[in-house]
Amino acid sequence: SYSYTIKPAEVEAVTYSGSDSKTYDGKPAAFNVNDVKWTGGLNTSTLTAGDFDWSTADKQAPSAAGSYTLSLNKKGEAALRAANKNYNIKEISDSYSYTIKPAEVEAVTYSGSDSKTYDGKPAAFNVNDVKWTGGLNTSTLTADDFDWSTGQAPSAAGAYTLSLNKKGEAAL
C-alpha cells in the first residue's frame, strides 16, 4: 500500500484585536465576537462571547464606566484549535478592548430644609434629608461633605445654608 500524509500547517502566532465602547447606562457591556479582528485567516465562526473573559474580578461583563479588556479563555483557545485542525497554532495572543464612557450629566442640584428649636447645642445635619436631581449615587456622601455658611455647625437662632464642598464634589 501507499500512504500519503498531510501535516497541519505550522502557524507561529495568531493575534486578535479590536475595540468597542458605549456610554454608561447601568447595564452590563455587550460584546459582539464578530467584531474581533484576527490575523492568519483562520476559521473563527464557532467562537462565542463565552469564549472570552472580561478583565473584571468575576470575569463577567462590567457595567461601570471604565476601560476593560477581553481575552480568549482556555475554552475559546480549544474551540479555535478544533475549528482549525489543518493548522498547528503555536501561540494565540492579544486582547480586545472595551470602554464604558461616563454618562454626561449637565447639572446636579440639591435642596432641602430642616429646623429645630433653640437648645444651645450645635445644629445636626442629616445628609439623607437632601433631595437630589440628576440620578447620581449619593449614598456615600456624609455630613463632612458639606460646609455650613458659618464655617461650623451653628447653635444660635437664625437661618443658615449648607453647601457641598470640594471633598463632597469629588465623592459625588
Coordinates of N, CA and C in Angstrom, one line a residue:
S1 N 0.8 -1.2 0.0 CA 0.0 0.0 0.0 C 0.9 1.2 0.0
Y2 N 0.3 2.3 -0.4 CA 1.0 3.6 -0.5 C 0.3 4.5 0.5
S3 N 1.0 5.2 1.3 CA 0.4 6.2 2.2 C 0.8 7.6 1.9
Y4 N -0.1 8.5 2.2 CA 0.2 9.9 2.0 C -0.3 10.7 3.2
T5 N 0.5 11.5 3.7 CA 0.2 12.3 4.9 C 0.2 13.8 4.6
I6 N -0.8 14.4 5.1 CA -0.9 15.9 5.0 C -0.7 16.3 6.5
K7 N 0.4 17.0 6.8 CA 0.6 17.5 8.1 C 0.0 18.9 8.3
P8 N -0.5 19.2 9.5 CA -1.0 20.5 9.7 C 0.0 21.6 9.4
A9 N -0.4 22.7 8.9 CA 0.5 23.8 8.6 C 0.9 24.5 9.9
E10 N 2.1 24.8 10.0 CA 2.6 25.5 11.3 C 2.2 27.0 11.2
V11 N 1.6 27.4 12.3 CA 1.3 28.8 12.5 C 2.0 29.3 13.8
E12 N 2.9 30.1 13.6 CA 3.7 30.6 14.8 C 2.8 31.3 15.8
A13 N 2.1 32.3 15.3 CA 1.3 33.1 16.2 C 0.0 33.6 15.5
V14 N -1.1 33.6 16.3 CA -2.3 34.1 15.8 C -2.6 35.3 16.8
T15 N -3.0 36.4 16.3 CA -3.3 37.5 17.1 C -4.7 38.0 16.8
Y16 N -5.3 38.7 17.8 CA -6.6 39.2 17.6 C -6.6 40.6 18.3
S17 N -7.5 41.5 17.8 CA -7.6 42.8 18.3 C -9.0 43.4 18.0
G18 N -9.2 44.6 18.5 CA -10.4 45.3 18.2 C -10.8 46.1 19.4
S19 N -11.9 46.8 19.3 CA -12.4 47.6 20.4 C -13.8 48.0 20.2
D20 N -14.5 48.3 21.3 CA -15.8 48.8 21.2 C -16.0 49.7 22.4
S21 N -17.1 50.4 22.4 CA -17.4 51.3 23.6 C -18.9 51.6 23.6
K22 N -19.3 52.1 24.8 CA -20.7 52.5 25.0 C -20.6 53.6 26.0
T23 N -21.7 54.3 26.2 CA -21.9 55.3 27.2 C -22.6 54.6 28.4
Y24 N -22.2 54.9 29.6 CA -22.8 54.2 30.8 C -24.3 54.3 30.8
D25 N -24.9 53.2 31.0 CA -26.4 53.1 31.1 C -26.9 52.2 32.2
G26 N -25.9 51.8 33.0 CA -26.3 50.9 34.1 C -26.4 49.4 33.8
K27 N -26.3 49.1 32.5 CA -26.5 47.7 32.0 C -25.1 47.2 31.7
P28 N -24.9 45.8 31.8 CA -23.6 45.2 31.5 C -23.3 45.5 30.0
A29 N -22.0 45.5 29.8 CA -21.5 45.7 28.4 C -21.9 44.5 27.6
A30 N -22.1 44.7 26.3 CA -22.5 43.7 25.4 C -21.3 43.5 24.4
F31 N -20.8 42.3 24.2 CA -19.7 42.1 23.4 C -20.1 41.3 22.2
N32 N -19.8 41.7 21.0 CA -20.1 41.0 19.8 C -18.8 40.4 19.2
V33 N -18.7 39.1 19.3 CA -17.5 38.3 18.9 C -17.1 38.5 17.5
N34 N -18.1 38.9 16.6 CA -17.9 39.2 15.2 C -17.1 40.4 15.0
D35 N -16.9 41.3 16.0 CA -16.1 42.5 15.9 C -14.6 42.3 16.1
V36 N -14.3 41.1 16.5 CA -12.9 40.8 16.8 C -12.1 40.6 15.4
K37 N -11.0 41.3 15.3 CA -10.1 41.2 14.1 C -9.1 40.1 14.4
W38 N -8.9 39.2 13.5 CA -8.0 38.1 13.6 C -6.9 38.1 12.5
T39 N -5.7 37.7 12.8 CA -4.7 37.5 11.8 C -4.7 36.1 11.4
G40 N -4.2 35.8 10.2 CA -4.0 34.4 9.8 C -5.1 33.7 9.0
G41 N -6.2 34.4 8.8 CA -7.3 33.8 8.0 C -7.9 32.5 8.5
L42 N -7.9 32.3 9.8 CA -8.4 31.1 10.4 C -9.9 31.1 10.5
N43 N -10.5 30.0 10.7 CA -12.0 29.9 10.9 C -12.2 30.3 12.4
T44 N -13.0 31.3 12.6 CA -13.3 31.8 13.9 C -14.8 31.8 14.1
S45 N -15.6 31.2 13.2 CA -17.0 31.2 13.2 C -17.7 30.5 14.3
T46 N -16.9 29.6 15.0 CA -17.5 28.8 16.1 C -17.3 29.5 17.4
L47 N -16.6 30.6 17.5 CA -16.3 31.3 18.7 C -17.6 32.1 19.2
T48 N -17.8 32.1 20.5 CA -18.9 32.9 21.0 C -18.4 33.8 22.1
A49 N -19.2 34.7 22.6 CA -18.8 35.7 23.6 C -18.3 34.9 24.9
G50 N -18.8 33.7 25.1 CA -18.4 32.9 26.3 C -17.0 32.3 26.2
D51 N -16.4 32.5 25.0 CA -15.0 32.0 24.8 C -14.0 33.1 25.2
F52 N -14.5 34.2 25.7 CA -13.7 35.3 26.1 C -14.0 35.7 27.6
D53 N -12.9 36.1 28.3 CA -13.1 36.5 29.7 C -12.9 38.0 29.8
W54 N -13.7 38.7 30.6 CA -13.5 40.1 30.8 C -12.4 40.3 31.9
S55 N -11.8 41.5 31.9 CA -10.7 41.7 32.8 C -11.3 42.2 34.2
T56 N -12.5 41.8 34.5 CA -13.1 42.1 35.8 C -12.8 41.0 36.8
A57 N -12.9 41.3 38.1 CA -12.6 40.2 39.1 C -13.4 39.0 38.9
D58 N -14.7 39.1 38.5 CA -15.5 37.9 38.4 C -15.6 37.4 36.9
K59 N -14.8 38.1 36.0 CA -14.7 37.7 34.6 C -16.0 37.9 33.9
Q60 N -16.9 38.7 34.4 CA -18.2 38.9 33.8 C -18.2 40.3 33.2
A61 N -19.2 40.6 32.3 CA -19.3 41.8 31.7 C -19.5 43.0 32.7
P62 N -18.7 44.0 32.6 CA -18.9 45.1 33.5 C -20.0 46.1 33.2
S63 N -20.5 46.8 34.1 CA -21.5 47.9 33.9 C -21.0 49.2 34.3
A64 N -20.0 49.3 35.0 CA -19.4 50.6 35.5 C -18.5 51.3 34.4
A65 N -18.5 52.6 34.4 CA -17.6 53.3 33.5 C -16.2 52.9 33.7
G66 N -15.4 52.7 32.7 CA -14.0 52.3 32.8 C -13.5 51.7 31.5
S67 N -12.3 51.3 31.5 CA -11.6 50.6 30.4 C -11.4 49.1 30.8
Y68 N -11.8 48.2 29.9 CA -11.7 46.8 30.1 C -11.1 46.1 28.9
T69 N -10.7 44.9 29.2 CA -10.2 44.0 28.1 C -10.9 42.7 28.1
L70 N -11.0 42.1 26.9 CA -11.5 40.7 26.8 C -10.3 39.9 26.3
S71 N -10.1 38.7 26.8 CA -9.1 37.8 26.4 C -9.7 36.4 26.1
L72 N -9.2 35.8 25.1 CA -9.6 34.5 24.8 C -9.3 33.5 25.9
N73 N -10.3 32.8 26.4 CA -10.0 31.9 27.5 C -9.6 30.5 27.0
K74 N -9.3 29.6 27.9 CA -8.9 28.2 27.6 C -10.0 27.5 26.7
K75 N -11.2 27.7 27.0 CA -12.3 27.1 26.3 C -12.3 27.7 24.8
G76 N -12.1 29.0 24.7 CA -12.0 29.6 23.4 C -10.8 29.2 22.6
E77 N -9.7 29.0 23.3 CA -8.5 28.5 22.6 C -8.7 27.1 22.0
A78 N -9.4 26.3 22.8 CA -9.7 24.9 22.4 C -10.6 25.0 21.2
A79 N -11.6 25.8 21.3 CA -12.6 25.9 20.2 C -11.9 26.4 18.9
L80 N -11.0 27.4 19.0 CA -10.3 27.9 17.8 C -9.4 26.8 17.2
R81 N -8.7 26.1 18.1 CA -7.9 25.0 17.5 C -8.8 23.9 16.9
A82 N -9.9 23.5 17.5 CA -10.8 22.5 17.0 C -11.4 22.9 15.6
A83 N -11.6 24.2 15.4 CA -12.2 24.7 14.2 C -11.1 24.8 13.1
N84 N -9.9 24.6 13.5 CA -8.8 24.8 12.5 C -7.8 23.7 12.6
K85 N -8.3 22.4 12.4 CA -7.5 21.2 12.6 C -6.4 21.1 11.5
N86 N -6.4 21.9 10.5 CA -5.4 21.8 9.5 C -4.2 22.7 9.8
Y87 N -4.3 23.3 11.0 CA -3.2 24.2 11.4 C -2.7 23.9 12.8
N88 N -1.4 23.9 13.0 CA -0.8 23.7 14.3 C -0.5 25.1 14.8
I89 N -1.4 25.7 15.6 CA -1.2 27.0 16.1 C -0.4 27.0 17.4
K90 N 0.8 27.7 17.3 CA 1.7 27.6 18.5 C 1.3 28.7 19.5
E91 N 0.9 29.9 19.1 CA 0.6 30.9 20.1 C -0.6 31.7 19.7
I92 N -1.4 32.0 20.7 CA -2.6 32.9 20.4 C -2.5 34.0 21.5
S93 N -2.5 35.3 21.0 CA -2.3 36.4 21.9 C -3.0 37.6 21.5
D94 N -2.9 38.6 22.4 CA -3.5 40.0 22.3 C -4.8 40.0 23.1
S95 N -5.6 41.1 22.9 CA -6.8 41.3 23.6 C -7.7 42.3 22.9
Y96 N -8.9 42.3 23.3 CA -9.9 43.2 22.7 C -10.3 44.2 23.8
S97 N -10.3 45.5 23.4 CA -10.6 46.5 24.5 C -12.0 47.0 24.4
Y98 N -12.5 47.3 25.6 CA -13.9 47.8 25.7 C -13.9 48.9 26.7
T99 N -14.5 50.0 26.3 CA -14.6 51.2 27.2 C -16.1 51.6 27.4
I100 N -16.4 51.8 28.7 CA -17.7 52.3 29.1 C -17.4 53.8 29.5
K101 N -17.9 54.7 28.7 CA -17.7 56.1 28.9 C -18.7 56.6 29.9
P102 N -18.3 57.5 30.8 CA -19.2 58.1 31.8 C -20.4 58.8 31.1
A103 N -21.6 58.7 31.6 CA -22.7 59.4 31.1 C -22.6 60.8 31.4
E104 N -23.0 61.7 30.4 CA -22.9 63.1 30.6 C -24.1 63.6 31.5
V105 N -23.9 64.3 32.5 CA -24.9 64.9 33.3 C -24.7 66.4 33.3
E106 N -25.6 67.1 32.7 CA -25.4 68.6 32.6 C -25.4 69.3 33.9
A107 N -26.3 69.0 34.8 CA -26.3 69.7 36.1 C -26.9 68.7 37.2
V108 N -26.4 68.9 38.4 CA -26.9 68.2 39.5 C -27.3 69.3 40.5
T109 N -28.5 69.2 41.0 CA -28.9 70.2 42.0 C -29.3 69.4 43.3
Y110 N -29.3 70.1 44.4 CA -29.7 69.6 45.6 C -30.5 70.6 46.4
S111 N -31.4 70.2 47.2 CA -32.2 71.1 48.0 C -32.7 70.4 49.2
G112 N -33.4 71.1 50.1 CA -34.0 70.6 51.3 C -33.9 71.6 52.4
S113 N -34.5 71.2 53.5 CA -34.5 72.1 54.7 C -34.8 71.3 55.9
D114 N -34.4 71.9 57.0 CA -34.6 71.2 58.3 C -34.6 72.4 59.3
S115 N -35.1 72.1 60.5 CA -35.1 73.1 61.6 C -35.1 72.4 62.9
K116 N -34.9 73.2 63.9 CA -35.0 72.8 65.3 C -35.3 74.0 66.2
T117 N -35.7 73.8 67.4 CA -35.9 74.8 68.3 C -34.6 75.0 69.1
Y118 N -34.3 76.3 69.4 CA -33.0 76.6 70.1 C -32.9 75.8 71.4
D119 N -31.8 75.2 71.5 CA -31.5 74.4 72.7 C -30.0 74.6 73.2
G120 N -29.3 75.5 72.5 CA -27.9 75.8 72.9 C -26.9 74.9 72.3
K121 N -27.4 73.8 71.6 CA -26.4 72.8 71.0 C -26.3 73.1 69.5
P122 N -25.2 72.7 69.0 CA -25.0 73.0 67.5 C -26.0 72.2 66.7
A123 N -26.3 72.7 65.5 CA -27.3 72.1 64.6 C -26.7 70.8 64.2
A124 N -27.6 69.8 64.0 CA -27.2 68.5 63.5 C -27.8 68.4 62.1
F125 N -27.0 67.9 61.1 CA -27.4 67.8 59.7 C -27.4 66.4 59.3
N126 N -28.6 66.0 58.7 CA -28.7 64.6 58.2 C -28.7 64.6 56.7
V127 N -27.6 64.1 56.2 CA -27.4 64.1 54.7 C -28.5 63.4 54.0
N128 N -29.2 62.5 54.6 CA -30.2 61.7 53.9 C -31.5 62.6 53.7
D129 N -31.5 63.7 54.3 CA -32.7 64.6 54.0 C -32.5 65.5 52.8
V130 N -31.3 65.4 52.2 CA -31.1 66.2 51.0 C -31.7 65.6 49.8
K131 N -32.4 66.4 49.0 CA -33.1 65.9 47.7 C -32.2 66.2 46.6
W132 N -31.9 65.3 45.7 CA -31.0 65.4 44.6 C -31.7 65.3 43.2
T133 N -31.2 66.0 42.2 CA -31.6 65.7 40.8 C -30.4 65.2 40.1
G134 N -30.6 64.5 39.0 CA -29.5 64.1 38.2 C -29.3 62.6 38.3
G135 N -30.0 61.9 39.2 CA -29.9 60.4 39.2 C -28.6 59.8 39.6
L136 N -27.8 60.6 40.3 CA -26.5 60.0 40.7 C -26.6 59.3 42.0
N137 N -25.6 58.5 42.3 CA -25.5 57.7 43.5 C -24.9 58.7 44.6
T138 N -25.7 59.0 45.6 CA -25.3 59.9 46.7 C -25.1 59.2 48.0
S139 N -25.2 57.9 48.0 CA -25.2 57.1 49.2 C -23.9 57.2 50.0
T140 N -22.8 57.5 49.4 CA -21.5 57.6 50.1 C -21.3 59.0 50.7
L141 N -22.1 59.9 50.4 CA -21.9 61.3 51.0 C -22.2 61.3 52.5
T142 N -21.4 62.1 53.2 CA -21.6 62.2 54.7 C -21.8 63.7 55.0
A143 N -22.1 64.0 56.2 CA -22.2 65.4 56.6 C -20.9 66.2 56.4
D144 N -19.8 65.5 56.5 CA -18.5 66.1 56.3 C -18.3 66.6 54.9
D145 N -19.1 66.2 54.0 CA -19.0 66.6 52.6 C -19.7 67.9 52.3
F146 N -20.3 68.5 53.4 CA -21.0 69.8 53.3 C -20.3 70.8 54.2
D147 N -20.4 72.1 53.9 CA -19.9 73.1 54.7 C -21.0 74.0 55.1
W148 N -21.0 74.4 56.4 CA -22.0 75.4 56.9 C -21.6 76.8 56.4
S149 N -22.6 77.7 56.2 CA -22.3 79.0 55.8 C -21.5 79.8 56.9
T150 N -21.6 79.3 58.1 CA -20.9 79.9 59.2 C -19.5 79.3 59.5
G151 N -19.2 78.3 58.7 CA -17.9 77.6 58.9 C -18.0 76.4 59.8
Q152 N -18.9 76.4 60.7 CA -19.1 75.3 61.6 C -20.6 75.2 61.9
A153 N -21.1 74.1 62.5 CA -22.5 74.0 62.8 C -22.9 75.1 63.8
P154 N -23.9 75.9 63.4 CA -24.3 77.0 64.3 C -25.2 76.5 65.5
S155 N -25.2 77.3 66.6 CA -26.0 76.9 67.7 C -27.0 78.1 68.0
A156 N -26.8 79.2 67.5 CA -27.6 80.4 67.7 C -28.8 80.4 66.8
A157 N -29.9 81.0 67.2 CA -31.1 81.1 66.4 C -30.8 81.8 65.1
G158 N -31.3 81.4 64.0 CA -31.1 82.1 62.7 C -31.3 81.1 61.5
A159 N -31.1 81.6 60.3 CA -31.2 80.8 59.1 C -29.8 80.6 58.5
Y160 N -29.5 79.4 58.2 CA -28.1 79.0 57.7 C -28.2 78.2 56.5
T161 N -27.2 78.1 55.7 CA -27.2 77.2 54.5 C -26.0 76.3 54.6
L162 N -26.2 75.2 53.9 CA -25.1 74.2 53.7 C -24.8 74.1 52.2
S163 N -23.5 73.9 51.9 CA -23.1 73.8 50.5 C -22.2 72.6 50.4
L164 N -22.3 71.8 49.3 CA -21.4 70.7 49.0 C -20.0 71.3 48.9
N165 N -19.0 70.7 49.6 CA -17.7 71.2 49.5 C -16.9 70.4 48.4
K166 N -15.6 70.8 48.2 CA -14.8 70.1 47.2 C -14.6 68.6 47.5
K167 N -14.5 68.3 48.7 CA -14.4 66.8 49.1 C -15.7 66.1 48.7
G168 N -16.8 66.8 48.9 CA -18.1 66.2 48.6 C -18.3 66.1 47.1
E169 N -17.8 67.1 46.3 CA -17.9 67.1 44.9 C -17.1 65.9 44.4
A170 N -15.9 65.7 44.9 CA -15.1 64.6 44.5 C -15.7 63.2 44.8
A171 N -16.3 63.2 46.0 CA -17.0 61.9 46.4 C -18.2 61.6 45.5
L172 N -18.9 62.7 45.1 CA -20.1 62.5 44.2 C -19.6 62.1 42.8

